[in-house]
Amino acid sequence: MPSPVPSPLTHSSARVLEFETFRELLRGYIASSLGRARLAAMAPSTDKNWIDNQQQLTAEVREFRRVGGRFDFSGLLDITALLEKARISGAALETTEIRDVVLVVGRVAEWKEIVFNPPATMKPWAAVRQVSSAVEDFSEFLRGFRNKILPDGSLDDHASPELARIRREMEKQRRAIQESLRGYLRRLAEGGAVQDELITIRGERFVIPVKVEQKRRVQGVVHGASSSGQTVFVEPMETIEQNNELVRLLEEEQAEIHRILLEMTRRVGEKSTAILAACEVLSELELQFAKARFAEDYDCVAAICASGSPVILHDARHPLLERNLKGKQGHVVPLNLELEGEKRQIIITGPNTGGKTVGLKSIGLLALMAQSGIPVPADRAEFPIFDSVLADIGDYQSIEQNLSTFSAHVTNIDYISKTATAKSLVLLDELGSATDPEEGAALAVAIADYFCRAGCVSVISTHHTSLKVYAANTPGVVNAAVGFDESTLQPTYELKVGVPGASAGINIAQRLGLNPAIINGARSRLSTQVKDIAEFLDRLHAELREAAHERARLQQREAELERERGYLASEGRKEQQAKVKELEKKLETLLRDFEYHAREAVRAVQDRAAAQKVSKDAERRIAKLRRDFQGQFDSTVVAHVTGADRGDPNAQPQMVRHVSEGDTVKLKSMGRNAVITRRVDDNHFEAEIGLMKMKIAREDIAEVVTRVAESPVKAARARGISVSLQNEDASVPSEINVIGRNVDEATQEVEKFVDRAFLAGLPRVRVVHGSGMGILRKALRQFLQKHPHVVSVTEPPHNEGGGGATVVELKV
């Protein structure tokens, strides 16, 4: 039997709120009697841990299905009675009953294999694993039944060696009897005594059909006649002993089958407790799969349930209404409601057929679903944990109990008032109706005030104006209205929180075609106050509709502007990129012209020694000029583009971007070096020049001479400290070749090489490692990217080594 739900609600109003009808909807997702029994026991609970665990189980099953996981529950029977029978000493289950037990256990084993070997893309599912951990390993049990029961429920010949022997002898005996009878038939056929030349069976004995007028010619035992009376079935004397032997073998077969079934039943009985626990797991899992499929079909979310939580529903729908409208190609108008903080009561007013009752039922049913651990059809849902859900909805008139509609409502509300606590949900439909309007209104306000003071969450629908005024003047109470379109005189079914609704009874009567004279007479009898209130509410709702239309129009316009802004930004980037490319081409042309003229000037020098000196000086000037041009180009064009796109505040033309505390910088205004001591804001710093402290602007910084994280030697020298190094004057190469080394050897050599180059102040070095399979290249690049002296690691152009080398930019 399914485990009972812990801490059920004291009262759930399940019938009124159609929870049982919803259970039938969920039943359509369940394929086995095991799952149906579990569903029948499902009920709302006040145990938060149980609710959270149910929500988690369903979420994990939804994820399992999302990644393509499936499991077949069809055909699984409730085998509780069979397991109870198997526990009785000397009892024997039928082969079909044992087959059903083995089928369930086999499915359990399949599920356990899935749980502990989930799909590779599956997220961890701790809750499902915990539930499934109650399943034992049935491998040995299933092995004892493998290939012993056929699909039709009969025992296989190999269920035991003895059964196989008996059935072989039975088959041999049948062939012998048939061979004997065929010879006898041939002899009788010559005299025309037999009806047909065939052999049949009557009462487990082989017989032949004989014409009734010829039966005296056949010596044997008659075992019956045909329905027409024209044929009798005779067992010839010469096969009686053979048939007797076959019957004896049949009795041996039955005895062996009974022995086998006793043994199988005993095994089932020994494992009955474990099998019963496994059935509990399967039934729970099928219920979770049903909830997951329902959640997928109805776009549900897991509701947040916690003591003290507000009531929040965003785009919530009644699942039964949504199911009905789906078949008619319609759609449900979603419900939006928030009761937070001190707000504990909501008064819903508006026209008949406007959706007040559906709103109450939606809130109540979704609360029951949430506390049953079922996802609710909404975009967001939060509920406190209610100890009871108490509803007075519908017509309770009873002739049998001599109760009028009003009396039935009062009796029900009296029970609710005595049962409700501060943790209850109270739903009251058409409060104060079915009696004198003035007295009904006074009674309705008193009832609403009682539940408000009790502190429970209450939702009340009404037509009484006095309740609208009560809601407007009472702390913790909120007005709400169901929509009504005055232009079409049709309800919109939209719940608007914060404003009272107009009942619009006369307008609806007019829409339904009531005699115009009656309509005019009714309007003339309205009091001035009632007319004023009705007109005010009509204007209010008209303004709200206009505001909603305006809001939708502005949102549409905003979306259009955003698309236009994106288009213009994209076109602007394209134009800027085209200008950058054009400037790059012009810069390259200028540099080529300068290099050409410089080299021509060198060639004009006749003195070789002077030519070499001028040549080296020119090369240095060309390199410096190229760097200056590139730096200025980047700061004026590239920095402008990237800074505008990424929001980089330092991406400004001809300004030093990165300045840190401790850096030594050169000032444009004084032509001297200063040490940055503190960053004031993005564009101002405090600096020291000797004993003098001053505040400087970023634009006054010409360059960063040394950075705090650079070479300690260079930083010290920049501060005027004399430092000498062993072999400092020795030439430090700008390239190292580690082709042929393994990863460890190459890493050690490159590490020493980079340290020497850094101390020597080299800005850039190249590491040649070859292409090969790429293992050495990948290892060295990963090492260099993490090195503290390295700024960047790049691959050179193809003509400079390509993938066979790596260019390393060092901090200078």
Coordinates of C-alpha atoms in Angstrom, one line a residue, residues 23-457:
R23 CA -6.6 14.1 -9.9
E24 CA -8.4 12.5 -12.9
L25 CA -6.5 14.9 -15.2
L26 CA -3.3 13.7 -13.7
R27 CA -4.5 10.1 -13.9
G28 CA -4.4 10.4 -17.7
Y29 CA -0.6 10.5 -17.5
I30 CA -0.3 7.2 -15.5
A31 CA -0.1 3.8 -17.2
S32 CA -0.1 1.2 -14.4
S33 CA -2.2 0.2 -11.5
L34 CA 0.8 0.8 -9.3
G35 CA 0.9 4.4 -10.2
R36 CA -2.9 4.8 -10.0
A37 CA -2.8 3.5 -6.4
R38 CA -0.1 6.1 -5.6
L39 CA -2.1 8.9 -7.2
A40 CA -5.2 7.9 -5.2
A41 CA -3.3 8.3 -2.0
M42 CA -1.8 11.7 -3.0
A43 CA -3.0 14.6 -0.8
P44 CA -1.8 18.1 0.3
S45 CA 0.6 18.2 3.2
T46 CA 1.8 20.8 5.7
D47 CA 5.3 19.2 5.9
K48 CA 7.7 21.7 4.2
N49 CA 10.5 19.1 3.8
W50 CA 8.1 16.6 2.2
I51 CA 6.8 19.3 -0.2
D52 CA 10.3 20.5 -1.1
N53 CA 11.4 16.8 -1.7
Q54 CA 8.4 16.2 -4.0
Q55 CA 9.1 19.4 -6.0
Q56 CA 12.8 18.3 -6.3
L57 CA 11.8 14.8 -7.4
T58 CA 9.6 16.2 -10.2
A59 CA 12.2 18.7 -11.2
E60 CA 14.8 15.9 -11.6
V61 CA 12.5 13.7 -13.6
R62 CA 11.7 16.7 -15.9
E63 CA 15.5 17.2 -16.4
F64 CA 15.8 13.4 -17.1
R65 CA 13.1 13.7 -19.8
R66 CA 14.6 16.9 -21.2
V67 CA 17.9 15.1 -22.0
G68 CA 15.9 12.3 -23.7
G69 CA 15.5 9.9 -20.8
R70 CA 12.4 7.6 -20.9
F71 CA 11.0 4.7 -18.8
D72 CA 8.0 2.5 -19.5
F73 CA 5.6 1.9 -16.6
S74 CA 2.9 0.3 -18.7
G75 CA 1.7 -3.2 -17.6
L76 CA 3.0 -3.0 -14.0
L77 CA 0.4 -4.6 -11.7
D78 CA -0.3 -4.1 -8.0
I79 CA 1.2 -7.4 -6.8
T80 CA 0.7 -6.7 -3.1
A81 CA -1.9 -9.5 -2.7
L82 CA 0.4 -11.9 -4.6
L83 CA 3.3 -11.1 -2.2
E84 CA 1.1 -11.7 0.8
K85 CA 0.0 -15.1 -0.7
A86 CA 3.7 -16.0 -1.3
R87 CA 4.5 -15.5 2.4
I88 CA 2.0 -18.4 3.3
S89 CA 3.8 -21.6 3.9
G90 CA 2.9 -24.3 1.4
A91 CA 1.1 -21.8 -0.9
A92 CA 1.8 -22.0 -4.6
L93 CA 1.4 -19.0 -7.0
E94 CA 0.2 -19.7 -10.5
T95 CA 2.7 -19.3 -13.3
T96 CA 0.9 -16.2 -14.6
E97 CA 1.1 -14.7 -11.1
I98 CA 4.8 -15.5 -10.8
R99 CA 5.3 -14.0 -14.3
D100 CA 3.7 -10.7 -13.1
V101 CA 5.9 -10.6 -10.0
V102 CA 9.0 -11.2 -12.1
L103 CA 7.9 -8.5 -14.6
V104 CA 7.7 -5.9 -11.8
V105 CA 11.1 -6.9 -10.3
G106 CA 12.6 -6.8 -13.8
R107 CA 11.4 -3.3 -14.3
V108 CA 12.8 -2.3 -10.9
A109 CA 16.2 -3.7 -11.9
E110 CA 16.1 -1.7 -15.2
W111 CA 15.3 1.5 -13.3
K112 CA 18.1 0.9 -10.8
E113 CA 20.5 0.6 -13.8
I114 CA 19.3 3.9 -15.2
V115 CA 19.5 5.7 -11.8
F116 CA 23.1 4.8 -11.2
N117 CA 24.2 5.2 -14.8
P118 CA 22.3 8.3 -16.0
P119 CA 22.7 10.0 -19.4
A120 CA 26.0 11.8 -19.7
T121 CA 24.3 15.2 -20.1
M122 CA 22.1 14.6 -17.0
K123 CA 22.6 16.9 -14.0
P124 CA 23.0 15.3 -10.6
W125 CA 19.7 13.9 -9.3
A126 CA 20.2 13.4 -5.6
A127 CA 16.5 13.2 -4.6
V128 CA 15.8 10.4 -7.2
R129 CA 18.9 8.5 -6.2
Q130 CA 17.8 8.7 -2.5
V131 CA 14.4 7.3 -3.3
S132 CA 15.8 4.6 -5.5
S133 CA 18.4 3.6 -2.9
A134 CA 15.6 1.6 -1.2
V135 CA 15.7 -0.9 -4.1
E136 CA 17.8 -4.0 -3.5
D137 CA 19.9 -5.8 -6.1
F138 CA 17.6 -8.4 -7.6
S139 CA 20.2 -9.8 -10.1
E140 CA 20.4 -13.2 -8.3
F141 CA 16.7 -13.4 -7.8
L142 CA 16.0 -12.7 -11.5
R143 CA 18.6 -15.2 -12.6
G144 CA 16.6 -18.0 -10.9
F145 CA 13.6 -17.2 -13.0
R146 CA 15.3 -16.5 -16.3
N147 CA 14.0 -18.5 -19.3
K148 CA 11.7 -20.6 -17.1
I149 CA 8.3 -19.0 -17.7
L150 CA 7.1 -18.4 -21.3
P151 CA 5.2 -15.2 -22.3
D152 CA 1.9 -17.1 -22.3
G153 CA 2.4 -18.0 -18.6
S154 CA 3.3 -21.6 -19.0
L155 CA 6.5 -23.2 -17.7
D156 CA 9.4 -23.8 -20.1
D157 CA 10.6 -27.3 -20.7
H158 CA 13.9 -26.4 -19.0
A159 CA 12.3 -25.1 -15.8
S160 CA 13.9 -28.3 -14.3
P161 CA 15.8 -31.3 -15.6
E162 CA 13.0 -33.6 -14.4
L163 CA 10.3 -31.6 -16.3
A164 CA 12.4 -31.7 -19.4
R165 CA 12.7 -35.5 -19.1
I166 CA 9.0 -36.1 -18.6
R167 CA 8.0 -33.9 -21.5
R168 CA 10.5 -35.7 -23.8
E169 CA 8.9 -39.1 -22.8
M170 CA 5.4 -37.6 -23.3
E171 CA 6.3 -36.4 -26.8
K172 CA 7.7 -39.9 -27.6
Q173 CA 4.6 -41.6 -26.3
R174 CA 2.3 -39.3 -28.3
R175 CA 4.2 -40.1 -31.5
A176 CA 3.9 -43.8 -30.8
I177 CA 0.2 -43.6 -30.2
Q178 CA -0.3 -41.5 -33.4
E179 CA 1.7 -44.0 -35.5
S180 CA -0.4 -46.9 -34.1
L181 CA -3.6 -45.1 -34.8
R182 CA -2.6 -44.1 -38.4
G183 CA -2.1 -47.8 -39.2
Y184 CA -5.4 -48.7 -37.7
L185 CA -7.1 -45.9 -39.6
R186 CA -5.8 -47.1 -42.9
R187 CA -7.2 -50.5 -42.3
L188 CA -10.6 -49.2 -41.3
A189 CA -10.7 -46.8 -44.2
E190 CA -10.7 -49.6 -46.7
G191 CA -14.1 -50.8 -45.3
G192 CA -15.5 -47.3 -45.1
A193 CA -16.0 -47.5 -41.3
V194 CA -14.3 -44.2 -40.4
Q195 CA -15.8 -40.7 -40.9
D196 CA -12.4 -39.0 -41.5
E197 CA -8.9 -40.2 -41.6
L198 CA -7.8 -38.0 -38.7
I199 CA -6.7 -38.4 -35.0
T200 CA -8.2 -36.3 -32.3
I201 CA -8.1 -36.1 -28.5
R202 CA -10.9 -36.5 -26.0
G203 CA -10.2 -36.3 -22.3
E204 CA -6.4 -36.4 -22.8
R205 CA -6.7 -39.7 -24.7
F206 CA -6.1 -40.1 -28.5
V207 CA -9.3 -41.3 -30.4
I208 CA -10.5 -41.8 -34.0
P209 CA -13.8 -40.6 -35.5
V210 CA -16.1 -43.5 -36.6
K211 CA -19.4 -43.4 -38.4
V212 CA -22.1 -44.2 -35.9
E213 CA -23.5 -47.1 -38.0
Q214 CA -20.0 -48.6 -38.2
K215 CA -19.0 -48.4 -34.5
R216 CA -19.6 -52.1 -33.9
R217 CA -16.8 -52.9 -36.4
V218 CA -14.3 -51.0 -34.2
Q219 CA -13.3 -52.7 -30.9
G220 CA -12.6 -50.1 -28.3
V221 CA -14.0 -47.5 -25.8
V222 CA -16.4 -44.8 -27.0
H223 CA -15.4 -41.3 -25.6
G224 CA -18.3 -39.3 -27.0
A225 CA -20.1 -38.2 -30.1
S226 CA -20.1 -35.2 -32.4
S227 CA -22.8 -32.5 -32.1
S228 CA -24.6 -33.8 -35.1
G229 CA -24.7 -37.4 -33.7
Q230 CA -23.3 -38.8 -37.0
T231 CA -19.8 -39.5 -35.6
V232 CA -18.6 -41.2 -32.4
F233 CA -15.0 -41.0 -31.1
V234 CA -13.5 -44.4 -30.3
E235 CA -10.3 -45.3 -28.5
P236 CA -9.2 -48.6 -30.1
M237 CA -8.3 -51.5 -27.8
E238 CA -4.7 -51.7 -29.1
T239 CA -3.9 -48.1 -27.9
I240 CA -5.5 -48.2 -24.5
E241 CA -2.3 -49.2 -22.7
Q242 CA -0.4 -46.6 -24.7
N243 CA -2.9 -43.9 -23.7
N244 CA -2.8 -45.1 -20.1
E245 CA 1.0 -44.5 -20.1
L246 CA 0.5 -41.0 -21.5
V247 CA -2.0 -40.2 -18.8
R248 CA 0.5 -41.4 -16.2
L249 CA 3.2 -39.1 -17.7
L250 CA 0.7 -36.2 -17.7
E251 CA 0.2 -36.7 -13.9
E252 CA 4.0 -36.8 -13.4
E253 CA 4.2 -33.5 -15.3
Q254 CA 1.6 -31.8 -13.1
A255 CA 3.3 -33.0 -10.0
E256 CA 6.7 -31.7 -11.2
I257 CA 5.1 -28.4 -12.2
H258 CA 3.5 -28.1 -8.7
R259 CA 6.9 -28.7 -7.1
I260 CA 8.5 -26.1 -9.3
L261 CA 5.8 -23.5 -8.5
L262 CA 6.2 -24.2 -4.8
E263 CA 9.9 -23.6 -5.1
M264 CA 9.4 -20.4 -7.1
T265 CA 6.7 -19.2 -4.6
R266 CA 9.1 -19.8 -1.7
R267 CA 11.7 -17.6 -3.4
V268 CA 9.2 -14.8 -4.0
G269 CA 8.1 -15.1 -0.4
E270 CA 11.6 -14.8 0.9
K271 CA 12.0 -11.5 -1.1
S272 CA 8.5 -10.2 -0.6
T273 CA 9.5 -7.4 1.8
A274 CA 12.2 -6.2 -0.6
I275 CA 9.9 -6.5 -3.6
L276 CA 7.2 -4.6 -1.8
A277 CA 9.6 -1.8 -1.1
A278 CA 10.7 -1.8 -4.7
C279 CA 7.0 -1.5 -5.8
E280 CA 6.7 1.6 -3.5
V281 CA 9.6 3.1 -5.3
L282 CA 8.2 2.3 -8.8
S283 CA 4.8 3.7 -7.9
E284 CA 6.3 6.9 -6.5
L285 CA 8.5 7.3 -9.6
E286 CA 5.5 6.8 -11.9
L287 CA 3.6 9.5 -10.1
Q288 CA 6.7 11.8 -10.4
F289 CA 6.8 11.1 -14.2
A290 CA 3.1 11.9 -14.5
K291 CA 3.7 15.2 -12.7
A292 CA 6.7 16.0 -14.9
R293 CA 4.7 15.3 -18.1
F294 CA 1.8 17.4 -16.8
A295 CA 4.2 20.2 -16.0
E296 CA 5.7 20.1 -19.5
D297 CA 2.2 20.2 -21.2
Y298 CA 0.9 23.1 -19.1
D299 CA 4.1 25.2 -18.7
C300 CA 4.3 24.8 -15.0
V301 CA 6.8 26.0 -12.4
A302 CA 7.6 24.6 -8.9
A303 CA 5.8 26.8 -6.3
I304 CA 7.8 28.1 -3.4
C305 CA 6.1 27.1 -0.2
A306 CA 7.3 28.4 3.2
S307 CA 5.8 29.6 6.4
G308 CA 5.3 33.3 6.3
S309 CA 5.7 33.5 2.5
P310 CA 3.5 36.0 0.6
V311 CA 0.9 34.9 -1.9
I312 CA 2.3 35.7 -5.3
L313 CA 0.9 34.4 -8.6
H314 CA 2.2 35.6 -12.0
D315 CA 0.4 34.5 -15.1
A316 CA -1.3 31.7 -13.2
R317 CA -4.0 29.5 -15.0
H318 CA -6.6 27.1 -13.8
P319 CA -5.4 23.7 -15.3
L320 CA -8.9 22.3 -15.8
L321 CA -10.1 25.5 -17.6
E322 CA -6.9 25.4 -19.7
R323 CA -7.5 21.8 -20.7
N324 CA -11.1 22.6 -21.7
L325 CA -10.2 25.6 -23.7
K326 CA -7.3 23.8 -25.5
G327 CA -9.8 21.5 -27.1
K328 CA -11.7 24.6 -28.4
Q329 CA -8.6 26.4 -29.6
G330 CA -9.1 29.0 -26.9
H331 CA -6.7 30.4 -24.3
V332 CA -6.9 31.2 -20.6
V333 CA -6.6 34.8 -19.4
P334 CA -3.8 34.4 -16.7
L335 CA -4.3 35.5 -13.1
N336 CA -1.8 37.9 -11.4
L337 CA -2.0 38.5 -7.7
E338 CA 0.3 39.6 -4.9
L339 CA -0.5 39.7 -1.2
E340 CA 2.6 40.7 0.6
G341 CA 3.5 42.2 4.0
E342 CA 0.5 43.2 6.0
K343 CA -1.9 42.5 3.1
R344 CA -3.9 39.4 4.1
Q345 CA -7.3 39.9 2.5
I346 CA -8.5 40.7 -1.0
I347 CA -12.0 41.8 -2.0
I348 CA -12.9 40.9 -5.7
T349 CA -15.8 42.7 -7.3
G350 CA -17.0 43.0 -10.8
P351 CA -19.7 41.8 -13.2
N352 CA -21.3 38.4 -13.3
T353 CA -19.6 35.9 -15.6
G354 CA -16.4 38.1 -15.2
G355 CA -14.3 35.4 -13.6
K356 CA -14.6 36.0 -9.9
T357 CA -15.4 32.4 -9.0
V358 CA -12.8 31.0 -11.4
G359 CA -10.3 33.3 -9.7
L360 CA -11.2 32.0 -6.2
K361 CA -11.0 28.4 -7.5
S362 CA -7.7 29.0 -9.2
I363 CA -6.1 30.3 -6.0
G364 CA -7.5 27.4 -3.9
L365 CA -6.6 24.6 -6.4
L366 CA -3.1 25.9 -7.0
A367 CA -2.5 26.1 -3.3
L368 CA -3.6 22.5 -2.9
M369 CA -1.4 21.5 -5.9
A370 CA 1.6 23.3 -4.4
Q371 CA 1.3 21.6 -1.1
S372 CA 0.9 18.2 -2.9
G373 CA 4.3 18.8 -4.4
I374 CA 2.8 19.4 -7.9
P375 CA 4.1 22.1 -10.2
V376 CA 1.5 24.8 -10.9
P377 CA 0.7 26.4 -14.3
A378 CA 2.2 29.8 -13.8
D379 CA 5.3 31.8 -14.5
R380 CA 5.9 32.3 -10.7
A381 CA 4.1 31.0 -7.7
E382 CA 4.6 31.5 -3.9
F383 CA 2.4 30.4 -1.1
P384 CA 2.6 30.2 2.7
I385 CA 2.0 26.7 4.0
F386 CA -1.7 26.6 4.9
D387 CA -2.9 24.2 7.6
S388 CA -6.3 24.2 5.9
V389 CA -8.1 25.5 2.8
L390 CA -11.7 26.4 3.6
A391 CA -14.0 27.4 0.7
D392 CA -17.6 28.5 0.5
I393 CA -18.3 28.4 -3.3
G394 CA -21.4 27.5 -5.2
D395 CA -25.0 26.8 -4.3
Y396 CA -25.5 24.6 -1.2
Q397 CA -29.3 24.6 -1.4
S398 CA -30.6 21.2 -0.1
I399 CA -34.3 20.2 -0.2
E400 CA -33.5 17.0 1.7
Q401 CA -31.9 18.9 4.6
N402 CA -34.5 21.7 4.4
L403 CA -31.7 24.3 3.8
S404 CA -32.2 27.4 1.6
T405 CA -29.2 28.8 -0.3
F406 CA -28.7 31.5 2.3
S407 CA -29.0 29.1 5.2
A408 CA -26.5 26.7 3.6
H409 CA -24.0 29.5 3.1
V410 CA -24.4 30.7 6.7
T411 CA -24.0 27.1 8.0
N412 CA -20.8 26.7 5.9
I413 CA -19.3 30.0 6.9
D414 CA -20.1 29.3 10.6
Y415 CA -18.0 26.1 10.3
I416 CA -15.2 27.9 8.5
S417 CA -15.1 30.6 11.2
K418 CA -14.7 28.0 13.9
T419 CA -12.1 26.0 11.9
A420 CA -9.9 28.7 10.4
T421 CA -6.6 29.8 12.0
A422 CA -4.0 32.4 11.2
K423 CA -2.4 29.8 8.9
S424 CA -5.6 29.0 6.9
L425 CA -6.7 30.1 3.4
V426 CA -10.4 31.2 3.3
L427 CA -12.3 31.5 0.0
L428 CA -15.7 33.1 0.1
D429 CA -17.8 33.5 -3.1
E430 CA -20.7 36.0 -3.5
L431 CA -20.5 36.9 0.2
G432 CA -23.7 38.5 1.5
S433 CA -25.9 37.3 -1.4
A434 CA -29.3 35.4 -1.4
T435 CA -30.8 37.7 1.3
D436 CA -31.9 41.3 1.8
P437 CA -29.2 43.5 0.1
E438 CA -28.8 45.9 3.1
E439 CA -28.7 43.2 5.7
G440 CA -26.5 41.0 3.4
A441 CA -24.0 43.9 3.0
A442 CA -23.8 44.4 6.7
L443 CA -23.3 40.7 7.3
A444 CA -20.7 40.5 4.5
V445 CA -18.6 43.4 6.0
A446 CA -18.8 41.7 9.5
I447 CA -17.7 38.3 8.1
A448 CA -14.8 39.9 6.1
D449 CA -13.7 41.9 9.1
Y450 CA -13.8 38.7 11.3
F451 CA -11.4 36.8 9.0
C452 CA -9.2 39.9 8.6
R453 CA -8.8 40.1 12.4
A454 CA -8.2 36.4 12.6
G455 CA -5.1 36.9 10.4
C456 CA -5.8 34.2 7.9
V457 CA -5.3 34.8 4.1

